[in-house]
Short mmCIF file of C-alpha atoms and ligand atoms in Angstrom, two decimals:
data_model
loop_
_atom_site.label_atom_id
_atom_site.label_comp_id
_atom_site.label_asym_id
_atom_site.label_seq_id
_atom_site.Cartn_x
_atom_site.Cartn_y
_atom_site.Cartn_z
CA UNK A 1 -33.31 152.40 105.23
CA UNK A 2 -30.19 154.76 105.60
CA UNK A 3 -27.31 154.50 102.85
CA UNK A 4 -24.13 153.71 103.87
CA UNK A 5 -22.71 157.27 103.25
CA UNK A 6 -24.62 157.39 106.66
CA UNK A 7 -23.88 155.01 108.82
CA UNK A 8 -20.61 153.55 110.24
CA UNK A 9 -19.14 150.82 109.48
CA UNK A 10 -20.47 147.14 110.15
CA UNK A 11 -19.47 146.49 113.92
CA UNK A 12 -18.49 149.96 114.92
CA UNK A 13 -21.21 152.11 116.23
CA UNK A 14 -21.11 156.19 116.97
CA UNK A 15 -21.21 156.51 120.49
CA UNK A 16 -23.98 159.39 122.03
CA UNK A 17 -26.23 160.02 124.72
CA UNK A 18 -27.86 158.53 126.59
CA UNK A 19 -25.07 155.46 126.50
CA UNK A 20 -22.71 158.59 126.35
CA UNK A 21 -23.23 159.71 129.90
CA UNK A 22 -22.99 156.44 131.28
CA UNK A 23 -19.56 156.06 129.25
CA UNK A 24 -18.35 159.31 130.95
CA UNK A 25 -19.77 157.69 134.46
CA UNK A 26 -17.56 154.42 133.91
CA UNK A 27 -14.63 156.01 132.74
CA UNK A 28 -14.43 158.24 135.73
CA UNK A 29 -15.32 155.89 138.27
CA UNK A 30 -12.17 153.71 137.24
CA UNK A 31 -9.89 156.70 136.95
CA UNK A 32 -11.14 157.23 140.84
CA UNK A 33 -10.32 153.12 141.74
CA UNK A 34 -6.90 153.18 139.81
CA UNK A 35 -5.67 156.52 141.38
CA UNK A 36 -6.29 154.58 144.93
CA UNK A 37 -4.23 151.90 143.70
CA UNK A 38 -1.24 154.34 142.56
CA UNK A 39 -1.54 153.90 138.60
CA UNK A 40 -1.20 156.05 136.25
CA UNK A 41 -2.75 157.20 132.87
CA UNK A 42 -1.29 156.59 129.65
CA UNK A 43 -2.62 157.37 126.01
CA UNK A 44 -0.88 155.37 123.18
CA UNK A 45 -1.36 156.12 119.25
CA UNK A 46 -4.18 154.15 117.83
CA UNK A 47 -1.98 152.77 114.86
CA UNK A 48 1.22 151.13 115.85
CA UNK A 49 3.63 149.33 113.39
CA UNK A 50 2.16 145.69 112.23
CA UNK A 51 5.18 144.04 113.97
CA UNK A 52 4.59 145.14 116.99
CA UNK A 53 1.52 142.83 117.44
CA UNK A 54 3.22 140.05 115.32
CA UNK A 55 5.82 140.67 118.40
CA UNK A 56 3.97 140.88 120.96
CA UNK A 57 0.86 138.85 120.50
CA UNK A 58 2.47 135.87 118.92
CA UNK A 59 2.11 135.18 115.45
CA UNK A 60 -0.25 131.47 115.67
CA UNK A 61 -2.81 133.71 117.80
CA UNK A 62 -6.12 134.14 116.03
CA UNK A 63 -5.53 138.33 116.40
CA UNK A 64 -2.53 138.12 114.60
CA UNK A 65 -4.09 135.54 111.53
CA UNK A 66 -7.48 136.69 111.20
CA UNK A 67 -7.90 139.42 113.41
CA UNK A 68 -6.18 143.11 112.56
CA UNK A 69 -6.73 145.50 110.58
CA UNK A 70 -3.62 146.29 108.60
CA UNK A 71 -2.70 148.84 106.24
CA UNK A 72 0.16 149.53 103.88
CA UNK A 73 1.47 153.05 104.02
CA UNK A 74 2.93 153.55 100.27
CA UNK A 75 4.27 150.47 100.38
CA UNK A 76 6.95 151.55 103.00
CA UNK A 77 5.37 150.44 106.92
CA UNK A 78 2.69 147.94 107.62
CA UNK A 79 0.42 149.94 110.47
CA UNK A 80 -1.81 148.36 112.16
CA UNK A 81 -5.20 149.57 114.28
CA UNK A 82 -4.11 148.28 117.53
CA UNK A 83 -6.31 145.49 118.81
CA UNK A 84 -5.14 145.38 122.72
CA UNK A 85 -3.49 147.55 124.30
CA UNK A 86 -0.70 145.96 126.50
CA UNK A 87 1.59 145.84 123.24
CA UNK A 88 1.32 149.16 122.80
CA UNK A 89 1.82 150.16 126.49
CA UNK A 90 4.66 147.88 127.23
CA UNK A 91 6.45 150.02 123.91
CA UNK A 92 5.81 152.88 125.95
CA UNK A 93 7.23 151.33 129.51
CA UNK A 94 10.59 150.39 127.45
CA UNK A 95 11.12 153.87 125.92
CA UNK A 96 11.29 154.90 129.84
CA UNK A 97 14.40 153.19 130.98
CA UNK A 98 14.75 151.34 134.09
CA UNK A 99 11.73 153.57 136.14
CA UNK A 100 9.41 152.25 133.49
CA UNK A 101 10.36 149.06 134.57
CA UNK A 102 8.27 149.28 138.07
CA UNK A 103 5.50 151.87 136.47
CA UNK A 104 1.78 151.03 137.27
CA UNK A 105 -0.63 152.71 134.48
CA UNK A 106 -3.79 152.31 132.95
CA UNK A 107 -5.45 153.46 129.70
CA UNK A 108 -9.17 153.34 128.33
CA UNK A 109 -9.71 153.59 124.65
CA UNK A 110 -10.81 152.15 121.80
CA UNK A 111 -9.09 148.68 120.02
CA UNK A 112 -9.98 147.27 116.22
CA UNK A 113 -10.52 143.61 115.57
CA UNK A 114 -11.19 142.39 112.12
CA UNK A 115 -14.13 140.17 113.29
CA UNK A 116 -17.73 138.85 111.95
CA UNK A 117 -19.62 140.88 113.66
CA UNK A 118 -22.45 139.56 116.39
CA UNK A 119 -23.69 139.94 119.64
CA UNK A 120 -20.95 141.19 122.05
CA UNK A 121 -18.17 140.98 119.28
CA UNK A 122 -17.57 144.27 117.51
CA UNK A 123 -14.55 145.08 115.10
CA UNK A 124 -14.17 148.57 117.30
CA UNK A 125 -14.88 148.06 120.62
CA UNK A 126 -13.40 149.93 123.77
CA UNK A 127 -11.38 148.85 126.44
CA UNK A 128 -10.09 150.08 130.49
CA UNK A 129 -7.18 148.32 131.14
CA UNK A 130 -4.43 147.89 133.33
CA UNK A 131 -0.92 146.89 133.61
CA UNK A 132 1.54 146.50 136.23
CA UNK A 133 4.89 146.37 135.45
CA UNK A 134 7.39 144.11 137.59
CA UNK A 135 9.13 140.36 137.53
CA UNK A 136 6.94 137.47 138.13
CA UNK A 137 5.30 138.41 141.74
CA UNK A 138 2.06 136.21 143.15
CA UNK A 139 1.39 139.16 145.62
CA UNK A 140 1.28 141.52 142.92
CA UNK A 141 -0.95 139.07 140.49
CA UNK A 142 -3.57 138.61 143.47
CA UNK A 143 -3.56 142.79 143.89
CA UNK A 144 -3.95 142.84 140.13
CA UNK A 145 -7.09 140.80 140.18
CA UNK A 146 -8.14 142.40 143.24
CA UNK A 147 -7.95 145.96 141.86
CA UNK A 148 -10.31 144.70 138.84
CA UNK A 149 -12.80 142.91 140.94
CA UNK A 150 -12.77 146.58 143.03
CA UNK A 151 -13.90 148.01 139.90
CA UNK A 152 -16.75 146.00 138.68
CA UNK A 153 -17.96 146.31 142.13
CA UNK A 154 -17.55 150.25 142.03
CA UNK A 155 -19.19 150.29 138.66
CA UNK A 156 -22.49 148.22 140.54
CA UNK A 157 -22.29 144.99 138.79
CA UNK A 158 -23.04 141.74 141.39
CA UNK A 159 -23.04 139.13 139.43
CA UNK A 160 -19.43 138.28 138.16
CA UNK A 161 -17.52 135.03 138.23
CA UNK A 162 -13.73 135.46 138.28
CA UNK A 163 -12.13 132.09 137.16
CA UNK A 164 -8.20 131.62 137.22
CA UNK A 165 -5.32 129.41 136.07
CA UNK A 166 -1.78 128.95 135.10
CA UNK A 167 0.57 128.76 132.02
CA UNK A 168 3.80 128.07 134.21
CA UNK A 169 6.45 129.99 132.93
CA UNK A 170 7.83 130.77 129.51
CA UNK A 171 11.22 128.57 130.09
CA UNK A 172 8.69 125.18 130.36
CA UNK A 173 5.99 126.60 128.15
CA UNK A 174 7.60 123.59 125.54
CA UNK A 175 7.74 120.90 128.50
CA UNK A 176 3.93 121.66 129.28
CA UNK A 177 2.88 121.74 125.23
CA UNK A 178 4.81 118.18 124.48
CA UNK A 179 2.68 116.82 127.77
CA UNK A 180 -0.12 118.08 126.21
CA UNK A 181 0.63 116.65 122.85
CA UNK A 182 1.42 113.43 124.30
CA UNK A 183 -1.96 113.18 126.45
CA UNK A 184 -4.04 113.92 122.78
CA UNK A 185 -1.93 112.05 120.58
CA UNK A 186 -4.28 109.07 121.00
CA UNK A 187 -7.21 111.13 119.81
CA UNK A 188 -5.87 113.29 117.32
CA UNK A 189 -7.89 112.05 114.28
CA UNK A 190 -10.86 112.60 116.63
CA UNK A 191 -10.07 116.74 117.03
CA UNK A 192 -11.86 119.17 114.71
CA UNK A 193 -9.44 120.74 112.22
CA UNK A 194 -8.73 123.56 113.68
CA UNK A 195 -7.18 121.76 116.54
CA UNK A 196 -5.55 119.91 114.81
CA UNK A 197 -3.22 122.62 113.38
CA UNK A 198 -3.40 123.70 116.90
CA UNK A 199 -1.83 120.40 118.16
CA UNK A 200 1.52 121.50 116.62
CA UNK A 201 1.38 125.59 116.54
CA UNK A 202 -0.31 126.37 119.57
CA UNK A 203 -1.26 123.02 121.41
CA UNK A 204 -2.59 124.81 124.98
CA UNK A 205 -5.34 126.47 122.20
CA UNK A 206 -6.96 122.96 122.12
CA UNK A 207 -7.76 123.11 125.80
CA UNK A 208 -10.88 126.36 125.09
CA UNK A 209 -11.93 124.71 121.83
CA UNK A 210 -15.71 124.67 121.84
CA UNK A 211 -16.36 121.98 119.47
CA UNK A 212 -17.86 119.22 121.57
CA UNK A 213 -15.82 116.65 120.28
CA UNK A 214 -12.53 118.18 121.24
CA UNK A 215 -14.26 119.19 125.05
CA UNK A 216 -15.11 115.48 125.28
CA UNK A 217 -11.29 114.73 124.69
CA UNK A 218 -10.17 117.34 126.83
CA UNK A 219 -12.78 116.69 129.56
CA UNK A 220 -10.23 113.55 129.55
CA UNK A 221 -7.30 114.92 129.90
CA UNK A 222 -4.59 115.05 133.02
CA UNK A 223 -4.48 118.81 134.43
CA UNK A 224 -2.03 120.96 132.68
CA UNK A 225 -0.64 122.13 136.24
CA UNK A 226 0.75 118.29 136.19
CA UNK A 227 3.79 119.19 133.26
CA UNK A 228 4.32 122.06 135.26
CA UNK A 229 7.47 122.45 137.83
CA UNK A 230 6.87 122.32 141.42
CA UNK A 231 8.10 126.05 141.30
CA UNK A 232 4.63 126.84 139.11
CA UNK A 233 2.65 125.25 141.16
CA UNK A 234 4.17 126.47 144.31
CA UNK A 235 3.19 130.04 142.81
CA UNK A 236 -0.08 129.82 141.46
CA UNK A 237 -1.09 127.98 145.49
CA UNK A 238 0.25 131.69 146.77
CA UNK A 239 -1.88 133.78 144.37
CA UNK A 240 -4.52 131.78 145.98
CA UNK A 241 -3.78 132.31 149.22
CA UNK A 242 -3.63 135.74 148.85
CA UNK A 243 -6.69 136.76 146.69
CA UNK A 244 -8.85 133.91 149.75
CA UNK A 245 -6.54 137.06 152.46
CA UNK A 246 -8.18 140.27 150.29
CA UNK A 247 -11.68 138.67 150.17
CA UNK A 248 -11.83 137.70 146.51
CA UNK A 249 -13.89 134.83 145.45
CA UNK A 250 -12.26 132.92 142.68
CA UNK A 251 -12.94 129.47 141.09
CA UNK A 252 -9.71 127.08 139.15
CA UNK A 253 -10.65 126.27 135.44
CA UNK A 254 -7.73 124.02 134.65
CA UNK A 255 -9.03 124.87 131.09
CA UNK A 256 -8.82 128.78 131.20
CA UNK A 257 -5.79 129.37 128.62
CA UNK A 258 -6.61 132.72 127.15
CA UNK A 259 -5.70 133.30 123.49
CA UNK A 260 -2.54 135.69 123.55
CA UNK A 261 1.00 134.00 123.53
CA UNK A 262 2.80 136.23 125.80
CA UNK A 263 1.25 135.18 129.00
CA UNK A 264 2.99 133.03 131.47
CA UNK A 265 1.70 132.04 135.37
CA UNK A 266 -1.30 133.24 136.39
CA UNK A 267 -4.13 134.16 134.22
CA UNK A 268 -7.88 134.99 134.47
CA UNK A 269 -11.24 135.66 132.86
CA UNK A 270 -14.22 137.22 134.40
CA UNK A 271 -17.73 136.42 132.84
CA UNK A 272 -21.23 137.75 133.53
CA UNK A 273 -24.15 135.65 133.36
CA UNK A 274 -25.86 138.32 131.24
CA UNK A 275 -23.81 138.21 128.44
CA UNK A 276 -24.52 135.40 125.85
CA UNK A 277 -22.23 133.19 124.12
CA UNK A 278 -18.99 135.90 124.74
CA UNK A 279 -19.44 136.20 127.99
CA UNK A 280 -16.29 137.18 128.97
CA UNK A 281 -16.39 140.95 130.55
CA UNK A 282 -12.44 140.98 130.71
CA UNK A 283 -9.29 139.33 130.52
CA UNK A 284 -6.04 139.17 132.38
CA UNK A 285 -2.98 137.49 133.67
CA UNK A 286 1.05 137.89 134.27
CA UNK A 287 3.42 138.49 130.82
CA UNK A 288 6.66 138.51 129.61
CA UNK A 289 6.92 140.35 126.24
CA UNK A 290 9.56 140.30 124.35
CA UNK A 291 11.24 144.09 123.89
CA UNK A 292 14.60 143.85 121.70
CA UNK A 293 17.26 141.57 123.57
CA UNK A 294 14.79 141.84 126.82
CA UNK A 295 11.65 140.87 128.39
CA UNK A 296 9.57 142.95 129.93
CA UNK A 297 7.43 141.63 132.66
CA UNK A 298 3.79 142.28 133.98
CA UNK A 299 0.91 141.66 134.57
CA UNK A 300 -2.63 143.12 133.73
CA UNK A 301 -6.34 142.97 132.14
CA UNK A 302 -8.61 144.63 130.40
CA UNK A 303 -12.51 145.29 130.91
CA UNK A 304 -14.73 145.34 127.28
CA UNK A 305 -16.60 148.38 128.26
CA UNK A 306 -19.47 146.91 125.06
CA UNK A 307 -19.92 144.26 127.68
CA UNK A 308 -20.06 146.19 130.69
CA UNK A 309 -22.72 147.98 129.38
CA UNK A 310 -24.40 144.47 128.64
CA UNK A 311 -23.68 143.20 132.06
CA UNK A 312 -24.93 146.37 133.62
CA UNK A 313 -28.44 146.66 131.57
CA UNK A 314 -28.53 142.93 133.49
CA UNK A 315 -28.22 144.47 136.34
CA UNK A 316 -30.87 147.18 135.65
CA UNK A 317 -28.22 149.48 135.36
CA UNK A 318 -29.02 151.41 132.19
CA UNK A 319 -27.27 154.59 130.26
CA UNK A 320 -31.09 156.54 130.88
CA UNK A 321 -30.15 156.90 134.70
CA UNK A 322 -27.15 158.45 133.85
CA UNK A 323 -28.38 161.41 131.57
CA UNK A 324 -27.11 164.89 131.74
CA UNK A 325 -29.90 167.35 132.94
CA UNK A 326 -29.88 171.24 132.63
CA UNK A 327 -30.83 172.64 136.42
CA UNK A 328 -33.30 175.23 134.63
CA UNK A 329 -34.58 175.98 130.83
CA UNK A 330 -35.51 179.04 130.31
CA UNK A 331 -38.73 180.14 127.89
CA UNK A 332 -38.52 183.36 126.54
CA UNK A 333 -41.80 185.04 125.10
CA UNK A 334 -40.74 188.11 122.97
CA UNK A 335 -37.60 189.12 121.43
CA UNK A 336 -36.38 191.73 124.32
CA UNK A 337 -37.28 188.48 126.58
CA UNK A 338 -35.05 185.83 124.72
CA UNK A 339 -31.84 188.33 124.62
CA UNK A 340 -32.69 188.86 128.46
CA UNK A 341 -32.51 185.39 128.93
CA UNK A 342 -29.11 184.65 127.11
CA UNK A 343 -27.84 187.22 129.06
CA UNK A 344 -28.88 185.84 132.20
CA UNK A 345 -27.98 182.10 131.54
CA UNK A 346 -24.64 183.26 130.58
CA UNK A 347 -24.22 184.91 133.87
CA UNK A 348 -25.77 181.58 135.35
CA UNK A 349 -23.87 179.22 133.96
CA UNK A 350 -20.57 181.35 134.90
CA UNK A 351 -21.77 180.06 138.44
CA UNK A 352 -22.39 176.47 137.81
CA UNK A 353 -25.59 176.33 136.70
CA UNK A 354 -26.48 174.20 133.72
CA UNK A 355 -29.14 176.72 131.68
CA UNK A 356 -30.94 175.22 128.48
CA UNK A 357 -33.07 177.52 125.90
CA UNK A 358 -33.94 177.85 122.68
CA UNK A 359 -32.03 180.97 120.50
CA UNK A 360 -35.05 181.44 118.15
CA UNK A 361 -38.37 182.86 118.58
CA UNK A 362 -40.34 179.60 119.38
CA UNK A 363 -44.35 179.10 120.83
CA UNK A 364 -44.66 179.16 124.93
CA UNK A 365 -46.37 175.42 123.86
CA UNK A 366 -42.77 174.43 121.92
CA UNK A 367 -40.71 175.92 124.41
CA UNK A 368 -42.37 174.28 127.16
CA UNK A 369 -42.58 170.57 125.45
CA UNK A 370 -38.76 171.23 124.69
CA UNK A 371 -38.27 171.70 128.24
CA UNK A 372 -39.81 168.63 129.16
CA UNK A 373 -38.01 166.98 127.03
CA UNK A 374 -34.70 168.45 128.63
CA UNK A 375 -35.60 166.69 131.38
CA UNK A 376 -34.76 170.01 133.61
CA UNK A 377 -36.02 170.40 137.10
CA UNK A 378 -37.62 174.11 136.78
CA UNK A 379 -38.46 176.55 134.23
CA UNK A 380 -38.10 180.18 134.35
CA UNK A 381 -41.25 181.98 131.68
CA UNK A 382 -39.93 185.32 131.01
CA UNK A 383 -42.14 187.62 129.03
CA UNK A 384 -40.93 191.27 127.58
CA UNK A 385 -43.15 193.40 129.63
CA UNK A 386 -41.91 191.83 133.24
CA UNK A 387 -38.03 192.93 132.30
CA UNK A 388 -38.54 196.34 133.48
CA UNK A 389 -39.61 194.90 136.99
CA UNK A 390 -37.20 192.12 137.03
CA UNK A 391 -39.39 188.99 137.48
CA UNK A 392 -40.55 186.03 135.74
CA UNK A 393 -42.72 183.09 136.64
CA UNK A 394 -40.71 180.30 138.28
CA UNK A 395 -41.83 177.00 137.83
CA UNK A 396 -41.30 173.15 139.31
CA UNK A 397 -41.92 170.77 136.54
CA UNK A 398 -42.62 167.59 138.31
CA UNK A 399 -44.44 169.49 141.19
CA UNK A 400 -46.55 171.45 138.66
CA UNK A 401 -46.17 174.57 141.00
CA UNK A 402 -45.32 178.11 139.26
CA UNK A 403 -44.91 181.39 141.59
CA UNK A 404 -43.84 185.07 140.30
CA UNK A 405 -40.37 185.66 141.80
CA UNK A 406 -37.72 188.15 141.34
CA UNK A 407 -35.18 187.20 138.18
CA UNK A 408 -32.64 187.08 140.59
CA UNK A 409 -33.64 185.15 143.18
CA UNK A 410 -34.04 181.77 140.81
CA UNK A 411 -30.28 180.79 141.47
CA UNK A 412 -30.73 180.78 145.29
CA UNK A 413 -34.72 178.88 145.05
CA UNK A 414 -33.43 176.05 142.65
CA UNK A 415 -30.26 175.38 144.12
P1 HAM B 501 -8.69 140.02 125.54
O1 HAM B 501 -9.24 138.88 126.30
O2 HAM B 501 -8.32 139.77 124.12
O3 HAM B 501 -7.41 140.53 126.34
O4 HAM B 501 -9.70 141.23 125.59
C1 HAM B 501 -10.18 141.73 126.82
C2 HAM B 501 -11.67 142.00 126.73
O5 HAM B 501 -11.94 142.87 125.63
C3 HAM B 501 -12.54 140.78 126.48
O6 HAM B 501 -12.79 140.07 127.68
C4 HAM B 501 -13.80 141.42 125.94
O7 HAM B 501 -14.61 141.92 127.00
C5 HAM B 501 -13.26 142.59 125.15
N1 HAM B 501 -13.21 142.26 123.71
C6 HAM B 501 -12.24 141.59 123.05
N2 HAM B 501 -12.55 141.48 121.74
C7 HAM B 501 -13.74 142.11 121.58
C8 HAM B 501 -14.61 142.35 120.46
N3 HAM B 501 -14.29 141.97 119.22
N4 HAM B 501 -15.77 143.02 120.67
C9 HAM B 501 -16.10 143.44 121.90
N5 HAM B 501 -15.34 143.24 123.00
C10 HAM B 501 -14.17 142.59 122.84
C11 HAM B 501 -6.61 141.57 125.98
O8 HAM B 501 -6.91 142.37 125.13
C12 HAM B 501 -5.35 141.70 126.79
N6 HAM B 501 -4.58 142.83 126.27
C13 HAM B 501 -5.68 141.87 128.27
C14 HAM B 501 -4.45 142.04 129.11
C15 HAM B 501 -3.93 143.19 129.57
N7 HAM B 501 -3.67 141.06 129.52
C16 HAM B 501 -2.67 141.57 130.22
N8 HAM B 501 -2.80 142.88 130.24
#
């Protein structure tokens, strides 16, 4: 077994090839599908002050009790790993003034959770997101949602439910908890006990409990839409209307809350039937975060990429597909050979070529299992007494086929 001096740390994995490639695929797939929809790129620090998160997040959420990672600089700031990333962009959009105010970005990286972990729950995990900045806006909610479902399409996946609801806005977030509290009050002895500190802090939480007892009481309960204004309602009908006009299939959960306190109106979750009991592949909605004396407003998701990858081997989409090949390796036999052949793989690779070989004095058997193992197309066998005349042996690995050519006619055969 390897010590721990070798390996990372519980829930956070090193990340190489083959899933590598496939990262690299993702990543520049959705750079392609957000440039078409006018956004941006931004890169925020990892670590971010603790209150930021307190701030933003809200400080009953389970991130904010049990979930970051938190650190005391000498006993002067509290920085935390950042475990989202809309906090952390929407301190970027309020450095920029008013233009920040309408900017449409993205960023992919990775986030820290202080989790147990288990299947499809890491404590570093990566995500793409998105956020659009702008006051509450059904149009640009459906887009929003649109845009994502774009992307897992791009990326191949099939097989995704996207389910949607409403919070109503901030101003009667206390109207809609005291109708909740007033529908449960009857079974309150009956809710587990984390709901039951719920009921006061953060009532709406009760709603995704998945202690059967608590679904049972829910299962009973009047629609939250119902405490909502007509105003709400009237708005969360027109993000429906609009996401039925850009050909996105959609189903209501009246019990879809999400578990981040600065959302308001619409929000969404999209799951994947091959991910297991987390089967959500991202999360979204509209915000208003709190930003000194003002709010800023959005709205946005993000994608775990973890669970992509889940979702996609489900698919029969796996990293293998996606590995990087060299166009040619190149044996040498003899030391005059191998110094020939750096020298001509550097020249090769100045003109796009992708050249693999081996800088020590190795077998013709190693060399040629290596290049197998590359997975490379062709092999060039150069031996020291065909430099004076300029040729090698060129051969086709999966067609078995080897000719004598001229050195440089390779680049013009394999391409
Ligand atoms: P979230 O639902 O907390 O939302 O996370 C989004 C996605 O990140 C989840 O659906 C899941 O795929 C992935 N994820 C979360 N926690 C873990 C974990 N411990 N291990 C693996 N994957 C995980 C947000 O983070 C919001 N900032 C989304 C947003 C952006 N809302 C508006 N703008």
């Amino acid at each position: 077994m390897a010590s721990d001096q070798v390996l990372p740390v519980k829930g956070m994995s090193d990340l190489a090839s083959p899933e590598i490639e496939l990262w690299q695929h993702l990543e520049s797939t959705a750079r392609g599908v957000f440039s078409r929809y006018d956004l941006g790129e931004v890169r925020t620090p990892v670590l971010e002050r603790e209150a930021l998160f307190v701030r933003s997040l809200g400080d009953t959420t389970d991130v904010v009790q049990k979930e970051m990672f938190t650190l005391d600089y000498q006993g002067k700031l509290r920085l935390t790993l950042r475990p989202e990333g809309t906090a952390g962009a929407i301190r970027y959009i309020s450095s920029c003034g008013q233009e920040g105010l309408s900017k449409r970005i993205y960023y992919i990286g990775p986030m820290f959770r202080a989790e147990r972990p288990q299947a499809g729950r890491r404590r570093q995990f990566h995500q793409t997101g998105a956020e659009l900045l702008g006051d509450p806006n059904a149009l640009a909610d459906a887009e929003c949602i649109a845009m994502q479902v774009h992307l897992l399409e791009e990326w191949g996946l099939k097989r995704c439910r996207v389910q949607i609801n409403t919070r109503g806005t901030v101003q009667e977030r206390e109207a809609v908890a005291q109708g909740l509290r007033d529908a449960l009050n009857p079974s309150f002895d009956d809710l587990c006990e984390d709901c039951q500190r719920r009921f006061e802090q953060n009532v709406l939480r009760v709603l995704d409990c998945k202690n059967p007892s608590c679904q049972t009481i829910v299962a009973a309960l009047p629609n939250v839409v119902t405490f909502m204004s007509d105003d709400s309602q009237a708005y969360f009908k027109e993000v429906q209307h609009m996401l039925e006009l850009l050909d996105v299939p959609y189903t209501v959960n009246p019990r879809l809350v999400r578990g981040l306190d600065y959302y308001e109106h619409t929000v969404w979750e999209i799951s994947h039937d091959a991910l297991g009991a987390q089967d959500a592949l991202s999360g979204g909605g509209r915000y208003s975060i709190p930003v000194e004396k003002k709010a800023v407003n959005g709205v946005g998701f993000a994608i775990g990429m973890e669970r992509i990858q889940t979702a996609l081997a489900g698919e029969g989409i796996l990293p293998e597909q996606f590995a990087g090949k060299p166009d040619v390796f190149l044996v040498s036999l003899g030391d005059a050979a191998l110094k020939e052949n750096m020298r001509t793989a550097q020249q090769w690779r100045r003109d796009g070529l992708a050249c693999a070989l081996h800088t020590t004095a190795r077998s013709m058997k190693a060399q040629m299992r290596a290049a197998d193992r590359s997975g490379a197309a062709w092999v060039v066998i150069r031996g020291d007494n065909e430099l004076s005349e300029g040729a090698c042996q060129l051969k086709n690995l999966s067609a078995g086929e080897q000719s004598a050519v001229s050195i440089d006619a390779v680049p013009g055969l394999i391409r």
